[in-house]
PDB file of C-alpha atoms in Angstrom:
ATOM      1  CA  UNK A   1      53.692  16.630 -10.550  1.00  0.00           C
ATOM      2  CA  UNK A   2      53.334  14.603 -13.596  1.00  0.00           C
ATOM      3  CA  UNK A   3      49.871  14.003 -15.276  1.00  0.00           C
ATOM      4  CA  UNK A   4      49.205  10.641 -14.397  1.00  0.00           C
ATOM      5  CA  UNK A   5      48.547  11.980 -10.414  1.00  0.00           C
ATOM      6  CA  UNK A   6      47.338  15.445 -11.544  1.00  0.00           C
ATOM      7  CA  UNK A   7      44.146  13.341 -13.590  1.00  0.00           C
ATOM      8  CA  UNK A   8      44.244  11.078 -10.281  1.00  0.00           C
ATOM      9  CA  UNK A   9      43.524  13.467  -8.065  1.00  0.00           C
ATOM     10  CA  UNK A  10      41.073  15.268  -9.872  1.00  0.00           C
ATOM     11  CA  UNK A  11      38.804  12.361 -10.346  1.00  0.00           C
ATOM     12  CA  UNK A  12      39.440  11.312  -7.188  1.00  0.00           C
ATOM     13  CA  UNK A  13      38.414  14.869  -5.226  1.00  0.00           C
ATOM     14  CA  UNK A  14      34.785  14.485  -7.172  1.00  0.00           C
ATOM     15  CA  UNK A  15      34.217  10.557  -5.880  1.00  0.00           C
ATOM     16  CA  UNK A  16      30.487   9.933  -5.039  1.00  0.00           C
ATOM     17  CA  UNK A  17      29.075   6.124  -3.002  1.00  0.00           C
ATOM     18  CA  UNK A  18      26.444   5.616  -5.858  1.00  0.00           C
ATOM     19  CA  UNK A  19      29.704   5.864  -8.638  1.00  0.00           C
ATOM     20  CA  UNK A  20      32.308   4.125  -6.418  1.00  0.00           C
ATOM     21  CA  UNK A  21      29.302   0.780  -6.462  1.00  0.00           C
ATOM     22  CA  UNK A  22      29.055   1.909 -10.312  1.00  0.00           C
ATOM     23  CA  UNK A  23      32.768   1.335 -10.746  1.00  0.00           C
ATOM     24  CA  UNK A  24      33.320  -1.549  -8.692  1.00  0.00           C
ATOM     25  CA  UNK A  25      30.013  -3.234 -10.516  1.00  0.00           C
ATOM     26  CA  UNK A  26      31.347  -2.540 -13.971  1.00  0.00           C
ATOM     27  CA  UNK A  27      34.845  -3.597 -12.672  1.00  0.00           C
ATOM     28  CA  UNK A  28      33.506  -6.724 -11.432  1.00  0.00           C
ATOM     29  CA  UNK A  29      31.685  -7.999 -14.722  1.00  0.00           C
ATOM     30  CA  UNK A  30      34.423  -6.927 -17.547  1.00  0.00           C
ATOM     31  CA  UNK A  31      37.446  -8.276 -15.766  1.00  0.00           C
ATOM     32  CA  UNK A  32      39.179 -10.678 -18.388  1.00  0.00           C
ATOM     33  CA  UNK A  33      38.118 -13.588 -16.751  1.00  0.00           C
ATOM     34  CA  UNK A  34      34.363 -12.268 -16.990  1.00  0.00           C
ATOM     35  CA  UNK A  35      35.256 -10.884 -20.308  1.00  0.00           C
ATOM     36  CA  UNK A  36      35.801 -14.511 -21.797  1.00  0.00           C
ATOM     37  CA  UNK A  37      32.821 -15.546 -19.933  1.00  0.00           C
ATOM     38  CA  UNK A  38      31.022 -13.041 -22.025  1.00  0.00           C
ATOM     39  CA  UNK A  39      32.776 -13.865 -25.630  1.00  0.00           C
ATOM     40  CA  UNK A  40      31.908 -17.532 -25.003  1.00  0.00           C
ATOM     41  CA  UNK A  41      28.104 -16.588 -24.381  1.00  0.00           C
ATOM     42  CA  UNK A  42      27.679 -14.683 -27.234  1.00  0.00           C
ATOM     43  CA  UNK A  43      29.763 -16.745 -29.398  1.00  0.00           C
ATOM     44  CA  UNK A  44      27.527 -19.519 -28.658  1.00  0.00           C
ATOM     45  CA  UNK A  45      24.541 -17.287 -29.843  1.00  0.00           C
ATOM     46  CA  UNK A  46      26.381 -16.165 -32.874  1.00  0.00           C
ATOM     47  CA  UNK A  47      26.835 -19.647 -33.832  1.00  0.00           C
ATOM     48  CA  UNK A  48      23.073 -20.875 -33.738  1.00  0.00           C
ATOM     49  CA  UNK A  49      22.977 -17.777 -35.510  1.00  0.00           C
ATOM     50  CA  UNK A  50      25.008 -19.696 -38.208  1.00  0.00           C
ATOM     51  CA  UNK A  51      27.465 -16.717 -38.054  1.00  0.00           C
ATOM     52  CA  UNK A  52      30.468 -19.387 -37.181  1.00  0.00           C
ATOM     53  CA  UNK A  53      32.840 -16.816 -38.503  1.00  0.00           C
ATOM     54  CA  UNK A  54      32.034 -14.220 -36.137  1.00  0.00           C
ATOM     55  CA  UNK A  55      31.640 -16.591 -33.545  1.00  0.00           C
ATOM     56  CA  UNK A  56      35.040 -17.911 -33.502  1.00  0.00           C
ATOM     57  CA  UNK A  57      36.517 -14.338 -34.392  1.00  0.00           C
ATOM     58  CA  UNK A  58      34.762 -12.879 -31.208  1.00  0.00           C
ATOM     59  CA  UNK A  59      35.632 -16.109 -29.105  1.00  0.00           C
ATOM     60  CA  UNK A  60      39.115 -16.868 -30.051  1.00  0.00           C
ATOM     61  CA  UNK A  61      40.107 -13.203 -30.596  1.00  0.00           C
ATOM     62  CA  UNK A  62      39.388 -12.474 -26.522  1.00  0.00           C
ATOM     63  CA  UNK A  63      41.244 -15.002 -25.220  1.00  0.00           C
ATOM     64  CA  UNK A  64      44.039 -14.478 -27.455  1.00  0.00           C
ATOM     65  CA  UNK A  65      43.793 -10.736 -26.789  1.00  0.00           C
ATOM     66  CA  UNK A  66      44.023 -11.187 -23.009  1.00  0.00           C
ATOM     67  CA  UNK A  67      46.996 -13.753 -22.815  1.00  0.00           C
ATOM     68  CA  UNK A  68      48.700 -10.695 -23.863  1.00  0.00           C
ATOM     69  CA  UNK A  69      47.962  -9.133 -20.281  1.00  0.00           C
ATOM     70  CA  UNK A  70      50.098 -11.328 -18.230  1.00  0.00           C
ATOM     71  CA  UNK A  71      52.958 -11.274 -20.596  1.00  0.00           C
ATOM     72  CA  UNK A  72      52.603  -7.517 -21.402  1.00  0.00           C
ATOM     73  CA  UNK A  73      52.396  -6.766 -17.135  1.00  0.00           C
ATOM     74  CA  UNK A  74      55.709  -8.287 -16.699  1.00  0.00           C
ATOM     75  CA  UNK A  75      57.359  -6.998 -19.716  1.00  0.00           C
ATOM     76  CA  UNK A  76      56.238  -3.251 -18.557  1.00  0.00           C
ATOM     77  CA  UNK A  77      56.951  -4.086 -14.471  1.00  0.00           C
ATOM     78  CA  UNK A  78      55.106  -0.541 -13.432  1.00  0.00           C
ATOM     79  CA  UNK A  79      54.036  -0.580  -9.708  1.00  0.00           C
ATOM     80  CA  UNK A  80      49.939   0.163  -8.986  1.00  0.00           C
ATOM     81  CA  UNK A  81      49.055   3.190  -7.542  1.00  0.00           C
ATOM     82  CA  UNK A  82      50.003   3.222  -3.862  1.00  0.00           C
ATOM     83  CA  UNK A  83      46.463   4.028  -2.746  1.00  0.00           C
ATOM     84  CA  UNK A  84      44.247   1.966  -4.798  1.00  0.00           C
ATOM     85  CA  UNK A  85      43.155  -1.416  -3.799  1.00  0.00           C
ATOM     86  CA  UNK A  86      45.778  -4.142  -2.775  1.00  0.00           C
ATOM     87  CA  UNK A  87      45.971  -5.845  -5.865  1.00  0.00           C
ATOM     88  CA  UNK A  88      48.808  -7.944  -6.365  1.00  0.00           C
ATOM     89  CA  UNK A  89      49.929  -7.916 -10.418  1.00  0.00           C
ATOM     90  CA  UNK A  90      51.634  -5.106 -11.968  1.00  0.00           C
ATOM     91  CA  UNK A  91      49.804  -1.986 -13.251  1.00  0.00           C
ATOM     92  CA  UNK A  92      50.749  -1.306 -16.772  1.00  0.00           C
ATOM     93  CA  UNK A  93      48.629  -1.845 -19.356  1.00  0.00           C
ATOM     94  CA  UNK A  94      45.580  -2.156 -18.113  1.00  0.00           C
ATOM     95  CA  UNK A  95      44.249  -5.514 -18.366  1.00  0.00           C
ATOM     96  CA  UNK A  96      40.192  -4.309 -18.150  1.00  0.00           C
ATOM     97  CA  UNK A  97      41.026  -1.842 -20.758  1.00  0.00           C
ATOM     98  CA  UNK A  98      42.685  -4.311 -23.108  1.00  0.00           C
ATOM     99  CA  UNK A  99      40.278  -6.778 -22.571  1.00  0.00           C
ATOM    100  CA  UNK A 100      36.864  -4.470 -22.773  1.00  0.00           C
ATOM    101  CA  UNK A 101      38.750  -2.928 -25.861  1.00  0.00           C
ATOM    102  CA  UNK A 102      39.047  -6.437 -27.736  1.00  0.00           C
ATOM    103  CA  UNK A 103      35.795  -8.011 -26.644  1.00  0.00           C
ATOM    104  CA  UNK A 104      33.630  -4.780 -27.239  1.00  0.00           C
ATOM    105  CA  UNK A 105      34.957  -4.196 -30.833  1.00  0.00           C
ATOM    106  CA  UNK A 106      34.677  -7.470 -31.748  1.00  0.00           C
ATOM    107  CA  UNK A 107      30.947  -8.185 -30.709  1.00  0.00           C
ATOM    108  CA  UNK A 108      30.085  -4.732 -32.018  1.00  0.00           C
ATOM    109  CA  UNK A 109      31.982  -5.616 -35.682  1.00  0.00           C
ATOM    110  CA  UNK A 110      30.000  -9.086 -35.992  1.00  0.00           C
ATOM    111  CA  UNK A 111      26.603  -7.262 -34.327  1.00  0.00           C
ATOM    112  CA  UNK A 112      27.443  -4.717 -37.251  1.00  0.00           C
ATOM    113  CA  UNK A 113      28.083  -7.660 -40.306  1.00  0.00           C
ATOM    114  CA  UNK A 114      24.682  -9.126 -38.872  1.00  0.00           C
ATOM    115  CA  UNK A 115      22.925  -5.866 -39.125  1.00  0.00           C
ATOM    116  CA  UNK A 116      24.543  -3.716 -40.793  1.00  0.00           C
ATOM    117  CA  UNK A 117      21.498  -0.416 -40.301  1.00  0.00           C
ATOM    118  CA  UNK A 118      23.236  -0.100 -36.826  1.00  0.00           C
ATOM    119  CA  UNK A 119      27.078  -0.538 -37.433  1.00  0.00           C
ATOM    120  CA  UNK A 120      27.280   2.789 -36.074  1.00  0.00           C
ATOM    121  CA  UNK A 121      25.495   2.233 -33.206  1.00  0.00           C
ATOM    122  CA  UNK A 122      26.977  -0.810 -32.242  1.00  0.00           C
ATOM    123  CA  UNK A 123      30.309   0.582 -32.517  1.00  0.00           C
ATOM    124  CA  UNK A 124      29.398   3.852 -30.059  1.00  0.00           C
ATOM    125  CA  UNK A 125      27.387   1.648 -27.645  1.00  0.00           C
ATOM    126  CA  UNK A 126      31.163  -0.390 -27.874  1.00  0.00           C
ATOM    127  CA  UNK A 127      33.188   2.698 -27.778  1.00  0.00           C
ATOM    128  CA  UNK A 128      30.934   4.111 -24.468  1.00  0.00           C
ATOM    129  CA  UNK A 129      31.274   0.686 -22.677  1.00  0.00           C
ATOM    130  CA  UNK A 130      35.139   0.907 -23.234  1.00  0.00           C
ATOM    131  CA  UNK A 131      35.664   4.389 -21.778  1.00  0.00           C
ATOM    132  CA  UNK A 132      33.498   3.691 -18.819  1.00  0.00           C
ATOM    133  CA  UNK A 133      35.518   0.202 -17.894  1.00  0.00           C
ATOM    134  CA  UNK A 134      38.818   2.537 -18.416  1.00  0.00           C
ATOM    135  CA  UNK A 135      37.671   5.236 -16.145  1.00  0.00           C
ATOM    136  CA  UNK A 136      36.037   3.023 -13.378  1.00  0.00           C
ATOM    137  CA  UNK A 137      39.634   1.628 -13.125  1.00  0.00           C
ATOM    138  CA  UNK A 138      40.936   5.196 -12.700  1.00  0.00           C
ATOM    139  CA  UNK A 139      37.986   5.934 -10.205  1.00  0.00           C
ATOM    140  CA  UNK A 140      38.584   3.036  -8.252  1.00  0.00           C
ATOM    141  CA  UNK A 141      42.248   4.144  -8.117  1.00  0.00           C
ATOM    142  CA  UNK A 142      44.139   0.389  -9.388  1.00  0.00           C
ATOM    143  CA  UNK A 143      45.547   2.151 -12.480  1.00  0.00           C
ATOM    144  CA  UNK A 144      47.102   5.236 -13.793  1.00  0.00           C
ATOM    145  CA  UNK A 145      45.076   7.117 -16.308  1.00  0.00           C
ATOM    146  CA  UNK A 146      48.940   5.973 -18.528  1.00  0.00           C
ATOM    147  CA  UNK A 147      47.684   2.891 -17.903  1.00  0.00           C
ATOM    148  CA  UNK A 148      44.505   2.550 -19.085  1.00  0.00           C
ATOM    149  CA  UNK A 149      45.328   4.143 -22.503  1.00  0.00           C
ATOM    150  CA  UNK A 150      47.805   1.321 -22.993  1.00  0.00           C
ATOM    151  CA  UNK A 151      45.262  -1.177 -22.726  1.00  0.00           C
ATOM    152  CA  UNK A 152      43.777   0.842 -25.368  1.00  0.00           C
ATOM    153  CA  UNK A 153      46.644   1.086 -27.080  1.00  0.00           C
ATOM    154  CA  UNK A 154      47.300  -2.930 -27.279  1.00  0.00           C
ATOM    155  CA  UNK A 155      43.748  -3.702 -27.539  1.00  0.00           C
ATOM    156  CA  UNK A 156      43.565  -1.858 -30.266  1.00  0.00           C
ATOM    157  CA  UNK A 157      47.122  -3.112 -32.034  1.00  0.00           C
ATOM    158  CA  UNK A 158      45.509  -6.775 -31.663  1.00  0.00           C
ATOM    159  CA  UNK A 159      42.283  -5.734 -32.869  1.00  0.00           C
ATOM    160  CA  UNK A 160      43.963  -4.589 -36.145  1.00  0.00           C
ATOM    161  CA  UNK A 161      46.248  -7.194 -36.112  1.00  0.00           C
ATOM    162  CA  UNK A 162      43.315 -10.010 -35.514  1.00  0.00           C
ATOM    163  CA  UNK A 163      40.649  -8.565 -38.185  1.00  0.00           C
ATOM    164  CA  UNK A 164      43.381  -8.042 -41.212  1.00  0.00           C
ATOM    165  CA  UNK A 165      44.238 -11.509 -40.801  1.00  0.00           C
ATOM    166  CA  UNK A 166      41.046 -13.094 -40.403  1.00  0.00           C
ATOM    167  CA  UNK A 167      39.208 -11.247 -42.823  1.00  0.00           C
ATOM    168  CA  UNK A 168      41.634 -10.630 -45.583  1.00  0.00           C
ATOM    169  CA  UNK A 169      41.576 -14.215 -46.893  1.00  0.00           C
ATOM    170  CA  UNK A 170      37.321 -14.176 -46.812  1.00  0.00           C
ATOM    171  CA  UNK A 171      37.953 -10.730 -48.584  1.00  0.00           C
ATOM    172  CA  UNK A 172      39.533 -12.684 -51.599  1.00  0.00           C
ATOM    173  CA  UNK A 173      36.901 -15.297 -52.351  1.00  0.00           C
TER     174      UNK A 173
END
C-alpha cells in the first residue's frame, strides 16, 4: 500500500460531522476563485493604505499564481481519489493548496512590511491557515496527501520566484 492511501485512510477512520462542515466551510471560501476574491479585497485596502506596492504584489501575484493550476493539472494528468467527491479536473497539484499557499504568504509579507512587530505572527497565522486548507482537502477526500504538498511545492516556487523579482529592483534604490 503506498503512503498516499495509508495517510488517507487514517484521516479518514477519525472523520467527525462538526470537522467534515469545518472542511467543506474552509474548502468553500479559499478555493482559487474565492482566493482572488480575497486578494482583490485586501488589495483594495492596502491601496487606501497607500501601500500600492503590496497591493499589486498581493493582487497580481494570486492570479498569476493560480493560472498555474489549470496548466499544471493537465501537465501532471493524475486521477482524484476514487471516493472523494465527483469533481471533474485532475488531482495533482492541488489547486487550494497552491492558491492558499500564494495568497496567505503574500498578505502575511505586506501585513509584515506594514507592521513589522508582528512579521512573525503574520507569517504563523499564514502558515496555520495553509495547513488547514491542505488537510481539509485530504479530509474531504478530493486529493492525495502527494497532492497537496505539490501545491505547496509550486506555491511556494512562485512565491520565490514572484518576491525576488519584484522586490530586487526596490532593493537597489
Amino acid at each position: 500500500m503506498n503512503l498516499d492511501r495509508t495517510i488517507q485512510e487514517w484521516i479518514h477512520s477519525h472523520q467527525q460531522p462538526s470537522l467534515h462542515h469545518f472542511a467543506s466551510g474552509l474548502s468553500q471560501v479559499t478555493s482559487p476563485r474565492a482566493v482572488i476574491l480575497w486578494a482583490a479585497l485586501s488589495a483594495i485596502i492596502l491601496w487606501f493604505l497607500r501601500r500600492r506596492r503590496d497591493a499589486a504584489s498581493l493582487f497580481l501575484g494570486t492570479i498569476l499564481g493560480c493560472a498555474l493550476i489549470t496548466p499544471l493539472k493537465i501537465l501532471f494528468h493524475r486521477t482524484r481519489p476514487i471516493y472523494g467527491l465527483m469533481i471533474h479536473s485532475y488531482s495533482f497539484p492541488s489547486g487550494h493548496a497552491l492558491a492558499s499557499t500564494i495568497f496567505f504568504c503574500l498578505l502575511a509579507a505586506s501585513a509584515g512590511r506594514i507592521d513589522l512587530h508582528h512579521r512573525t505572527l503574520y507569517g504563523l497565522l499564514a502558515l496555520i491557515l495553509i495547513l488547514l486548507v491542505g488537510a481539509s482537502r485530504i479530509y474531504l477526500r478530493v486529493h492525495w496527501p502527494s497532492d497537496v504538498i505539490g501545491g505547496y511545492f509550486f506555491g511556494t516556487i512562485f512565491l520565490c520566484l514572484w518576491e525576488g523579482i519584484l522586490f530586487r529592483h526596490a532593493d537597489k534604490h
